[in-house]
Amino acid sequence: MTRTPREVWDHIASTELRGTPLEALRRERGGVPIEPVYFGEDGAVPGVEPYTRGVRATMYANRPWTIRQYAGFSTAEESNRFYRRALDKGQKGLSVAFDLATHRGYDSDHPRVAGDVGKAGVAIDTVEDMKTLFEGIPLDAVSVSMTMNGAVIPVLAMFIVAADEQGIGPEALSGTIQNDILKEFMVRNTYIYPPEPSMRIVGDVIGYCSEHMPRFNSISISGYHMHEAGATAVQELAYTLADGIDYVRTARGRGLAIDSFAPRLSFFFGIGMDFFTEIAKLRAARTLWSDIMTGLGASDPRSKMLRTHCQTSGVSLTEQDPLNNVVRTAYEALAAVLGGTQSLHTNSFDEAIALPTETSSRIARNTQLILQHETAVTDVVDPLGGSYYVEALTEQLVVEARALIAEIEADGGMTRAVQSGAPKRAIEEVAARRQALIDRGDAVIVGVNRYRLETEDGVDALEIDTAKVRAGQIERIGAVRRARNEENCAFALNALREYAAMNEGNLLEAAIAAARARATLGEISQAMEDVFGRYDATQSMISGVYADQYAGDPEFAAARERTDTFAQRHGRKPAILIAKMGQDGHDRGAKVIATAFADIGFAVEMGALFETPQEVAAQADALGVDAVGVSSLAAGHKALVPELVAALKARELGDLAVFVGGVIPSGDYDFLREHGVTEIFGPGTNVLDAAFTVLDRIEGRLTNR
């Protein structure tokens, strides 16, 4: 006898509710009785393969999504205080943001990270830092998500040891480690080792968690950073799921049966302002992953469920009229919820200006609480299911993403594609095209290229004293090193090094022993770097995309005429070096500027990622450029830019024009100008306007020589 969709849903929902009567899910709103689920003509059922309508039959009607705010504030002590307050005020899970030094496997005392310690997240150097981070937080009851990829081995090892020393074994820990290295090579760039050993690390983490941490997600396959880099919805879907395919292959290559680890795989998507497309994207992702895992041989239904965390878009936030960002974040959060996310982070309105304050973080968290408690969106499973528009968008995304995945697979899979650089170039082209549309006003951004305020009120910005934080971290590292048994520590680090060299054993297991012996994060990372080496990506630049979007535009033509005139007068193009200093790997802004300026007629040189100010100055000297453009997104500008200006002066290049662009509080502008910066371009700056300004300063410099 064939069951109706209602009967199928009733059966699954009853199982999920574990004895609670189905009647408990029914609601009444405005005098109208509300059923927990509605069925269309296609009979699609939530909680049933391919899970288009949701991975659980009851979804939020039974239990709302997890509010999981991503946060880390300079020191473990300060972050711990923030986490405990957030949990007291309704947050259900923790999501740890680490500083860039930690991401890149450096201890806080390393000379390359002087401007990065405690910026954009919490500094973790030792097990003692990790214990402080979670002091007073019941790790067997609170799930912990950690956005960590490059230094995943030492960070997860320290988390496991810290929990164990607080009386909680690995089997009781719940949460997620991101452990998604392919997208780092593609867009985010906080990698450490080359691709091949990095994929080995992914497999070792999945293997260890599969055996010892049954409640813990061993990988969060992330499209979010592709979204932030400018990827289309189709690209984000296809590249993310193709990454997932290669991770499954890697784990199976370790001898793991697919259904032994696949139920603990999770995903992470960005949610932007294209409201209905973002809803359809999550529905399409679930459909595609179910089909993919069936094709790979999974039989456990949990292996085929795409469970995802979502984060509202950072790139949609604007420096101009920043309170508009509260509204943007609310719409994006609603899209994530209507799309069926399992957990959600909402960005703070001030993140295009600086690190979020406690006030802005509270507004971001309350955005989710209001959605859960005041809007009634939790009453019904997949409320847009059956909408002709959403269903058509879902199917269109499925078809187009499936075709792109097939292309990637035909060329050897995502690891090979990432090594070729093709996905990165494709995303950069889209990002450049999008920026041109904004600059032309064809894509309207309220408060930026239309409906601008004549004057704007400032907002309070969080200030991190990097020097003070770093000094404290260095002191704590010294205390740990003085107290530890050096012989035991050296033995554990040598064992880790041998595991890496012999391609035997589990690297995470060896790192846990090293962390227990109080090896620092940098020492554990260096032990593997001694064998694997540190990866240096080759920077490349696309061309022609920005110019194509501006074909026939008189303002663009005027800019080209300016650079042509310059070239005729000086026998060369105006030359600019685009630099990324410190450990911030987010290079979307730098790549967009480089592409646009090259199309306008500049001779553009792209510096390497992760350079020191002294290295940038040396490169500027060797290239003989007219200007240096510094891209800064991680709050290191007050430490790194003055150091760059000093390094240029030491090379007798004190008159070289230095421009800074990115996430910079307006309150820092005077400081930067006093330290020799020529001009500052915040988020939302029109690229053509910036090009005219740079040309003016370069011509003025040459005239005054």
XYZ file of C-alpha atoms in Angstrom:
705
model
C 0.000 0.000 0.000
C 1.427 3.375 -1.055
C 1.532 6.004 1.659
C 0.437 9.547 0.979
C 2.966 12.376 1.544
C 1.077 13.278 4.715
C 1.317 9.714 6.044
C 5.043 9.571 5.245
C 5.613 12.863 7.044
C 3.495 11.830 10.040
C 5.598 8.677 10.444
C 8.971 10.447 10.237
C 7.850 13.381 12.378
C 6.595 11.038 15.095
C 9.998 9.378 15.166
C 11.785 12.736 15.466
C 9.462 13.887 18.246
C 10.099 10.720 20.284
C 6.719 10.392 21.881
C 5.605 14.025 21.795
C 2.209 14.167 20.056
C 2.160 15.728 16.587
C -0.541 18.042 17.831
C 2.173 19.895 19.759
C 3.524 21.255 16.436
C 0.265 22.844 15.370
C -0.125 26.583 15.931
C -2.733 29.300 15.657
C -1.886 32.740 14.309
C -4.405 35.550 13.985
C -7.238 33.105 14.589
C -6.060 30.870 11.719
C -4.963 27.266 12.466
C -1.446 26.620 11.117
C -0.259 23.147 10.121
C 3.477 22.414 10.653
C 3.924 21.402 7.003
C 2.046 21.896 3.725
C 2.265 19.666 0.673
C 2.243 20.640 -2.976
C 1.272 18.667 -6.041
C 4.738 17.120 -6.326
C 4.337 15.427 -2.934
C 7.858 16.338 -1.775
C 8.300 15.554 1.913
C 10.666 17.279 4.381
C 13.104 14.840 5.961
C 13.015 12.476 2.980
C 15.629 12.099 0.229
C 16.750 14.206 -1.533
C 15.981 16.538 1.409
C 15.133 19.538 -0.783
C 12.549 20.659 1.786
C 14.813 20.126 4.791
C 16.973 17.487 6.451
C 14.443 16.963 9.249
C 10.736 16.418 8.872
C 9.896 18.805 11.705
C 12.681 21.389 11.231
C 12.120 24.576 13.261
C 8.544 23.673 14.196
C 10.153 21.281 16.661
C 13.475 22.993 17.380
C 14.804 26.338 16.037
C 18.168 26.630 14.337
C 21.238 27.086 16.559
C 22.330 30.669 17.113
C 26.086 30.374 16.686
C 27.798 33.768 16.613
C 31.362 33.766 15.260
C 33.544 35.714 17.664
C 36.980 35.983 19.190
C 38.355 38.998 21.051
C 42.157 39.281 21.171
C 42.847 37.266 24.343
C 41.458 34.020 25.697
C 40.294 35.789 28.865
C 38.327 38.459 27.026
C 36.841 35.934 24.585
C 35.789 33.680 27.456
C 33.937 36.543 29.118
C 32.153 37.325 25.834
C 31.192 33.675 25.243
C 29.774 33.253 28.736
C 27.689 36.422 28.436
C 26.420 35.334 25.009
C 25.395 31.920 26.328
C 23.572 33.594 29.209
C 21.670 35.778 26.720
C 20.322 33.040 24.474
C 23.172 31.882 22.245
C 23.164 28.092 21.950
C 26.580 27.278 20.519
C 30.012 28.856 20.228
C 31.912 29.705 17.050
C 35.534 30.628 17.658
C 37.335 33.226 15.548
C 41.112 32.882 15.798
C 43.593 35.618 15.021
C 45.596 35.431 11.812
C 48.837 34.446 13.507
C 47.084 31.344 14.848
C 45.530 30.602 11.453
C 48.916 30.652 9.800
C 50.617 28.447 12.379
C 52.773 31.124 14.045
C 53.244 31.698 17.745
C 52.606 35.267 18.873
C 56.338 35.863 19.354
C 57.148 35.209 15.673
C 58.516 38.357 13.951
C 56.194 38.016 10.934
C 53.031 38.499 13.008
C 53.816 41.651 14.978
C 50.793 43.454 13.490
C 48.372 40.508 13.586
C 48.296 39.192 17.146
C 44.828 39.507 18.653
C 43.436 41.173 15.530
C 40.331 39.643 13.927
C 40.149 36.924 16.573
C 41.645 35.312 19.636
C 45.324 34.432 19.943
C 45.959 30.809 20.894
C 49.557 29.724 21.456
C 49.311 26.931 24.049
C 46.976 24.483 25.749
C 46.826 26.943 28.651
C 45.301 29.559 26.303
C 42.737 26.995 25.140
C 41.844 26.055 28.718
C 41.325 29.725 29.556
C 39.187 30.188 26.433
C 36.650 27.617 27.649
C 36.934 28.050 31.407
C 33.529 27.638 33.058
C 31.884 26.475 29.817
C 30.556 22.883 29.886
C 32.083 21.461 26.712
C 30.001 18.290 27.037
C 26.840 20.425 26.782
C 27.816 23.343 24.504
C 28.808 22.669 20.897
C 31.904 24.479 19.659
C 32.587 25.429 16.056
C 36.137 26.409 15.156
C 36.977 28.142 11.902
C 40.435 26.691 11.414
C 42.097 25.192 8.367
C 45.833 25.740 7.967
C 46.677 25.124 11.643
C 43.872 22.615 12.142
C 46.187 19.978 13.648
C 47.597 22.010 16.588
C 44.320 23.849 17.262
C 42.175 20.706 17.396
C 44.854 18.903 19.399
C 44.890 21.693 21.986
C 41.088 21.733 22.142
C 41.023 17.981 22.828
C 43.738 18.218 25.499
C 42.140 21.264 27.163
C 38.795 19.464 27.369
C 40.417 16.306 28.660
C 42.222 18.212 31.416
C 38.853 19.686 32.403
C 37.453 16.162 32.714
C 35.711 15.858 29.341
C 36.833 13.146 26.941
C 36.826 13.502 23.146
C 33.806 11.217 22.838
C 31.676 13.809 24.679
C 32.708 16.816 22.556
C 30.261 18.197 20.000
C 30.772 20.853 17.376
C 32.675 21.336 14.136
C 36.200 22.021 12.923
C 36.281 23.657 9.489
C 39.263 21.660 8.141
C 38.479 22.783 4.557
C 41.840 23.433 2.938
C 40.808 23.391 -0.727
C 38.821 26.604 -0.406
C 41.846 28.178 1.320
C 43.936 27.613 -1.807
C 41.040 28.952 -3.857
C 39.959 32.134 -2.067
C 40.807 32.655 1.617
C 44.535 31.838 1.578
C 45.183 30.920 5.213
C 47.003 27.774 4.095
C 50.364 26.647 5.468
C 51.490 23.496 3.648
C 51.296 22.517 -0.045
C 48.096 20.887 -1.336
C 49.154 17.228 -1.140
C 50.188 17.129 2.556
C 47.304 19.457 3.353
C 44.876 16.875 1.988
C 46.623 14.231 4.083
C 45.903 16.381 7.146
C 42.225 16.595 6.156
C 42.089 12.805 5.999
C 43.839 12.364 9.353
C 41.400 14.725 11.078
C 38.393 12.920 9.569
C 39.905 9.575 10.550
C 40.619 10.554 14.156
C 37.193 12.134 14.672
C 35.453 9.155 13.088
C 37.127 6.844 15.598
C 37.230 8.971 18.753
C 34.743 11.877 18.425
C 31.356 10.509 17.308
C 29.500 13.747 18.154
C 31.971 16.050 16.422
C 31.864 17.179 12.779
C 35.329 16.601 11.348
C 34.964 19.031 8.444
C 32.804 21.981 7.442
C 32.954 22.279 3.679
C 32.771 25.994 3.083
C 31.232 27.993 0.286
C 31.059 31.073 2.493
C 34.518 32.342 1.600
C 33.820 31.786 -2.101
C 30.683 33.889 -1.668
C 32.736 36.618 0.009
C 35.296 36.488 -2.790
C 32.528 37.209 -5.311
C 31.375 33.770 -6.501
C 27.959 33.395 -8.093
C 25.428 31.087 -6.454
C 26.173 28.437 -9.087
C 29.925 28.690 -8.506
C 29.502 28.569 -4.733
C 27.331 25.464 -5.007
C 29.444 23.620 -7.558
C 32.873 24.377 -6.110
C 31.786 23.645 -2.543
C 30.161 20.327 -3.364
C 33.072 19.372 -5.639
C 35.381 20.050 -2.680
C 33.174 17.712 -0.661
C 33.547 14.961 -3.250
C 37.341 15.119 -3.002
C 37.228 15.085 0.801
C 35.085 11.951 0.690
C 37.606 10.345 -1.655
C 40.452 11.352 0.666
C 38.767 9.760 3.678
C 37.982 6.595 1.729
C 41.613 6.496 0.667
C 42.404 6.243 4.378
C 40.418 3.010 4.459
C 37.289 4.537 6.000
C 33.885 3.220 4.969
C 31.798 6.086 3.609
C 28.954 5.676 6.098
C 31.426 5.671 9.015
C 32.334 9.339 8.508
C 29.875 10.938 6.062
C 27.125 11.515 8.664
C 29.507 13.947 10.415
C 30.327 16.017 7.325
C 28.808 19.488 7.407
C 28.713 22.559 5.174
C 28.950 26.340 5.466
C 27.373 28.804 3.027
C 27.340 32.577 2.698
C 23.987 34.340 2.439
C 23.822 37.585 0.471
C 21.174 40.056 -0.610
C 19.766 38.108 -3.596
C 16.959 36.965 -1.318
C 15.137 34.248 -3.248
C 18.288 32.914 -4.916
C 19.885 32.392 -1.501
C 16.838 30.442 -0.306
C 16.899 28.321 -3.451
C 20.670 27.810 -3.115
C 20.305 25.959 0.194
C 17.456 23.835 -1.155
C 19.523 23.017 -4.272
C 22.585 22.159 -2.151
C 20.626 19.524 -0.231
C 19.218 18.050 -3.451
C 22.627 17.836 -5.106
C 24.481 16.409 -2.096
C 21.930 13.634 -1.658
C 22.373 12.651 -5.295
C 26.180 12.899 -5.068
C 26.449 10.742 -1.963
C 24.098 8.139 -3.412
C 26.360 7.991 -6.450
C 29.432 7.590 -4.232
C 27.874 4.554 -2.546
C 26.441 5.945 0.702
C 23.531 3.951 2.090
C 22.963 5.564 5.500
C 20.368 8.356 5.052
C 22.396 10.559 7.411
C 25.301 10.401 4.959
C 23.089 11.986 2.327
C 21.783 14.854 4.475
C 23.501 18.152 3.776
C 23.543 19.919 7.137
C 24.783 23.475 6.989
C 25.790 26.496 8.982
C 25.215 29.867 7.326
C 26.615 33.341 7.824
C 25.199 36.577 6.533
C 27.393 38.309 3.995
C 30.324 40.442 5.038
C 30.864 41.787 1.538
C 27.342 43.249 1.439
C 28.101 45.431 4.473
C 28.902 49.064 3.701
C 31.052 51.633 5.441
C 28.705 54.381 4.257
C 25.498 54.819 6.268
C 26.367 51.673 8.243
C 23.062 51.354 10.117
C 21.640 50.175 6.796
C 23.647 47.015 7.495
C 21.272 46.096 10.309
C 18.507 45.809 7.709
C 20.698 43.954 5.225
C 21.701 41.406 7.840
C 18.074 40.851 8.874
C 17.007 40.109 5.280
C 19.961 37.765 4.780
C 19.227 35.984 8.057
C 15.604 35.490 6.984
C 16.770 34.009 3.675
C 19.013 31.534 5.521
C 16.121 30.500 7.751
C 13.643 30.142 4.883
C 16.298 28.089 3.094
C 16.558 25.700 6.042
C 19.937 26.299 7.710
C 20.858 24.300 10.835
C 22.794 27.114 12.510
C 23.393 30.772 11.771
C 25.785 33.649 12.400
C 24.564 37.197 11.798
C 27.184 39.860 11.088
C 27.426 43.064 13.073
C 26.571 46.313 11.296
C 30.006 47.856 11.916
C 32.153 45.107 10.386
C 32.844 47.110 7.220
C 34.491 49.658 9.523
C 36.236 47.680 12.246
C 35.946 44.634 14.469
C 32.466 44.450 16.044
C 31.782 46.049 19.406
C 29.763 44.390 22.143
C 26.791 46.627 21.262
C 26.828 45.737 17.576
C 27.309 42.051 18.447
C 24.218 42.205 20.678
C 22.137 43.670 17.828
C 23.368 40.923 15.511
C 22.486 38.199 18.012
C 19.093 39.742 18.770
C 18.317 39.759 15.046
C 18.160 35.978 15.268
C 16.242 35.955 18.539
C 13.609 38.248 17.010
C 13.344 35.939 13.990
C 12.864 32.945 16.262
C 10.406 34.441 18.723
C 8.506 37.232 16.974
C 8.084 36.467 13.265
C 6.408 33.003 13.358
C 8.775 31.755 10.622
C 9.507 28.720 12.787
C 5.906 27.501 12.712
C 6.029 25.853 9.288
C 8.588 23.587 7.618
C 9.852 24.960 4.267
C 7.189 27.705 4.037
C 8.189 28.597 0.460
C 7.972 25.013 -0.762
C 5.685 24.944 -3.776
C 6.306 28.578 -4.693
C 6.587 28.577 -8.479
C 9.476 31.041 -8.297
C 11.477 29.326 -5.543
C 10.938 25.863 -7.004
C 12.012 27.058 -10.472
C 15.105 28.766 -9.032
C 15.974 25.646 -7.051
C 15.767 23.445 -10.124
C 17.751 25.919 -12.234
C 20.546 26.025 -9.660
C 20.567 22.234 -9.450
C 20.917 21.887 -13.226
C 23.621 24.542 -13.649
C 25.671 23.506 -10.607
C 25.451 19.838 -11.598
C 26.833 20.715 -15.047
C 29.766 22.649 -13.531
C 30.529 19.785 -11.121
C 30.542 17.387 -14.081
C 33.120 19.596 -15.847
C 35.332 19.592 -12.770
C 35.054 15.832 -12.378
C 35.854 15.284 -16.054
C 39.067 17.289 -15.592
C 40.223 15.211 -12.630
C 38.370 16.624 -9.627
C 38.518 19.703 -7.455
C 42.013 19.232 -6.042
C 43.447 19.306 -9.546
C 41.202 22.244 -10.483
C 42.404 24.231 -7.452
C 46.027 23.541 -8.342
C 45.387 24.829 -11.876
C 43.889 28.057 -10.478
C 40.841 27.882 -12.762
C 38.129 28.267 -10.061
C 40.003 31.167 -8.470
C 40.234 32.979 -11.811
C 36.552 32.375 -12.540
C 35.538 33.872 -9.179
C 37.858 36.861 -9.648
C 36.291 37.612 -13.030
C 32.815 37.642 -11.510
C 33.985 39.855 -8.628
C 35.532 42.387 -11.024
C 32.380 42.441 -13.129
C 30.230 43.010 -10.045
C 32.428 45.891 -8.874
C 32.136 47.557 -12.273
C 28.336 47.323 -12.108
C 28.380 48.989 -8.673
C 30.783 51.716 -9.819
C 28.573 52.463 -12.816
C 25.469 52.520 -10.636
C 23.845 49.665 -12.529
C 23.752 47.667 -9.296
C 22.232 49.922 -6.638
C 23.732 49.936 -3.151
C 21.661 52.201 -0.917
C 23.797 54.788 0.821
C 26.794 54.073 -1.420
C 26.027 54.820 -5.066
C 22.486 56.107 -4.504
C 20.606 57.841 -1.679
C 23.848 58.919 -0.031
C 23.918 61.066 3.075
C 25.616 64.448 2.756
C 27.211 63.980 6.158
C 27.434 60.842 8.247
C 27.591 60.287 11.972
C 30.549 58.256 13.148
C 30.148 54.933 14.935
C 32.163 53.621 17.847
C 34.889 51.247 16.682
C 36.563 48.518 18.691
C 40.250 49.220 19.200
C 42.701 46.370 19.828
C 46.103 47.234 21.281
C 48.120 44.644 19.364
C 51.378 45.461 21.098
C 49.812 44.943 24.525
C 48.082 41.712 23.524
C 51.260 40.389 21.924
C 53.373 41.238 24.959
C 50.940 39.321 27.171
C 50.952 36.322 24.837
C 54.750 36.270 24.703
C 54.878 36.306 28.491
C 52.466 33.359 28.682
C 54.402 31.393 26.063
C 57.553 31.915 28.116
C 55.818 30.696 31.276
C 54.644 27.507 29.551
C 58.079 26.806 28.129
C 59.759 27.314 31.502
C 57.335 24.966 33.247
C 57.311 22.096 30.752
C 59.584 19.041 30.566
C 61.733 19.940 27.564
C 62.825 16.351 26.975
C 59.236 15.101 26.784
C 58.237 18.003 24.547
C 61.140 17.442 22.144
C 60.364 13.701 22.018
C 56.723 14.364 21.106
C 57.644 16.909 18.429
C 60.188 14.518 16.904
C 57.547 11.785 16.794
C 55.213 14.161 14.937
C 58.013 15.052 12.529
C 58.689 11.356 11.886
C 54.984 10.646 11.275
C 54.981 13.428 8.684
C 58.179 12.210 6.994
C 57.196 8.526 6.891
C 53.616 9.199 5.768
C 52.519 6.869 8.546
C 50.315 7.209 11.588
C 47.784 9.906 12.342
C 49.194 13.431 12.574
C 46.415 14.645 14.871
C 47.068 11.818 17.311
C 50.788 12.683 17.378
C 49.989 16.387 17.809
C 47.747 15.620 20.798
C 50.756 14.038 22.519
C 52.851 17.120 21.684
C 50.166 19.483 22.964
C 49.895 17.454 26.170
C 53.668 17.912 26.568
C 53.016 21.665 26.206
C 54.500 22.172 22.754
C 53.257 25.493 21.405
C 51.059 25.918 18.358
C 53.990 27.300 16.384
C 56.241 24.403 17.379
C 53.680 21.780 16.358
C 53.088 23.585 13.072
C 56.834 23.973 12.460
C 57.453 20.262 13.055
C 55.221 19.499 10.073
C 56.587 22.430 8.066
C 60.084 20.951 8.493
C 58.877 18.023 6.396
C 56.154 19.490 4.177
C 57.520 23.000 3.594
C 55.450 26.206 3.592
C 53.373 26.885 0.492
C 53.790 30.118 -1.456
C 51.110 30.754 -4.048
C 51.879 32.552 -7.284
C 49.857 35.746 -7.548
C 48.142 36.298 -10.886
C 45.855 38.967 -12.261
C 43.010 38.859 -14.760
C 42.490 41.591 -17.328
C 39.807 43.009 -19.570
C 36.781 42.233 -17.393
C 36.443 45.697 -15.870
C 37.036 47.374 -19.233
C 34.371 45.230 -20.891
C 31.773 46.396 -18.377
C 32.729 50.025 -19.020
C 32.720 49.846 -22.822
C 31.485 53.190 -24.186
C 31.447 54.884 -20.764
C 32.753 58.488 -21.015
C 34.230 58.544 -17.497
C 36.193 55.364 -18.134
C 37.348 56.773 -21.458
C 38.541 59.917 -19.651
C 40.564 57.807 -17.226
C 42.164 55.898 -20.108
C 42.983 59.173 -21.811
C 44.709 60.359 -18.618
C 46.913 57.261 -18.428
C 47.658 57.426 -22.190
C 48.729 61.049 -21.832
C 50.919 60.104 -18.870
C 52.569 57.356 -20.919
C 53.255 59.717 -23.823
C 54.754 62.315 -21.500
C 56.928 59.971 -19.430
C 57.583 57.130 -21.835
C 55.906 54.614 -19.538
C 52.623 53.882 -17.795
C 51.919 55.119 -14.250
C 53.087 52.253 -12.033
C 51.556 51.000 -8.792
C 52.391 48.091 -6.503
C 49.352 46.485 -4.823
C 50.489 45.027 -1.496
C 49.053 42.705 1.149
C 50.971 42.885 4.423
C 50.672 40.705 7.485
C 48.847 37.381 7.591
C 45.514 38.508 6.091
C 44.862 36.343 3.044
C 41.572 37.915 1.922
C 42.609 39.335 -1.438
C 39.315 40.065 -3.215
C 39.699 43.839 -2.805
C 43.331 43.814 -3.890
C 42.544 41.695 -6.965
C 39.594 43.874 -8.002
C 41.674 47.047 -7.699
C 44.589 45.479 -9.583
C 42.317 44.323 -12.406
C 40.502 47.648 -12.698
C 43.662 49.772 -12.557
C 45.339 47.600 -15.204
C 42.320 48.030 -17.500
C 42.424 51.785 -16.896
C 46.020 51.869 -18.118
C 48.249 51.527 -15.063
C 51.255 49.242 -14.932
C 50.147 47.110 -11.977
C 52.414 44.853 -9.960
C 50.860 42.387 -7.512
C 52.906 41.750 -4.402
C 52.991 38.351 -2.751
C 50.637 37.538 0.090
C 51.827 37.762 3.704
C 54.682 40.198 3.123
C 56.354 42.281 5.813
C 56.560 46.078 5.402
C 60.279 45.754 4.725
C 59.664 43.243 1.927
C 57.067 45.534 0.319
C 59.453 48.495 0.492
C 62.224 46.456 -1.117
C 59.887 45.374 -3.900
C 58.707 48.948 -4.504
C 62.344 50.058 -4.719
C 63.323 47.288 -7.137
C 60.309 47.880 -9.403
C 60.594 51.661 -9.415
C 56.860 52.188 -9.001
C 55.155 55.550 -8.519
C 52.849 54.425 -5.727
C 52.086 51.631 -3.301
C 48.495 50.595 -2.640
C 48.004 48.671 0.600
C 44.926 46.481 1.020
C 43.987 45.964 4.684
C 40.983 43.998 5.936
C 42.104 42.624 9.295
C 42.789 45.743 11.393
C 46.582 45.592 11.136
C 46.930 48.939 9.366
C 47.989 51.007 12.389
C 50.955 48.735 13.022
C 51.957 47.763 9.488
C 51.461 50.925 7.431
C 53.681 53.249 9.546
C 56.333 50.541 9.419
C 56.051 50.495 5.616
C 56.392 54.270 5.377
C 59.481 54.118 7.613
C 60.958 51.341 5.451
C 60.364 53.422 2.301
C 62.066 56.439 3.883
C 65.027 54.259 4.799
C 65.360 53.533 1.073
C 65.083 57.243 0.239
C 61.579 56.731 -1.129
C 59.894 59.026 1.341
C 58.047 60.891 -1.420
C 56.459 57.713 -2.809
C 52.667 57.928 -2.736
C 51.167 55.384 -0.290
C 47.460 54.603 -0.520
C 45.501 52.405 1.873
C 42.170 50.743 1.146
C 39.905 48.348 2.989
C 38.239 48.028 6.372
C 39.570 51.086 8.192
C 37.668 53.089 10.832
C 37.332 56.771 9.939
C 38.820 57.514 13.347
C 42.104 56.039 12.118
C 42.329 58.258 9.041
C 44.148 61.119 10.784
C 46.597 58.678 12.367
C 47.441 57.152 8.972
C 47.813 60.559 7.303
C 50.100 61.721 10.107
C 52.233 58.660 9.410
C 52.658 59.431 5.726
C 49.629 57.925 3.982
C 48.608 59.903 0.903
C 44.958 58.867 0.664
C 42.566 56.319 2.198
C 39.842 54.440 0.316
C 37.187 52.753 2.448
C 34.692 50.061 1.391
C 32.315 51.323 -1.269
C 34.876 53.636 -2.894
C 34.246 54.042 -6.617
C 37.245 52.512 -8.365
C 37.316 55.145 -11.120
C 37.304 57.907 -8.507
C 40.200 56.168 -6.774
C 42.107 55.902 -10.060
C 41.758 59.640 -10.741
C 42.957 60.406 -7.204
C 45.979 58.130 -7.557
C 46.858 59.696 -10.908
C 46.629 63.187 -9.414
C 49.023 62.265 -6.606
C 51.488 60.501 -8.903
C 51.590 63.431 -11.327
C 51.986 65.839 -8.420
C 54.916 63.832 -7.080
C 56.697 63.820 -10.446
C 56.062 67.556 -10.925
C 57.528 68.385 -7.512
C 60.719 66.400 -8.013
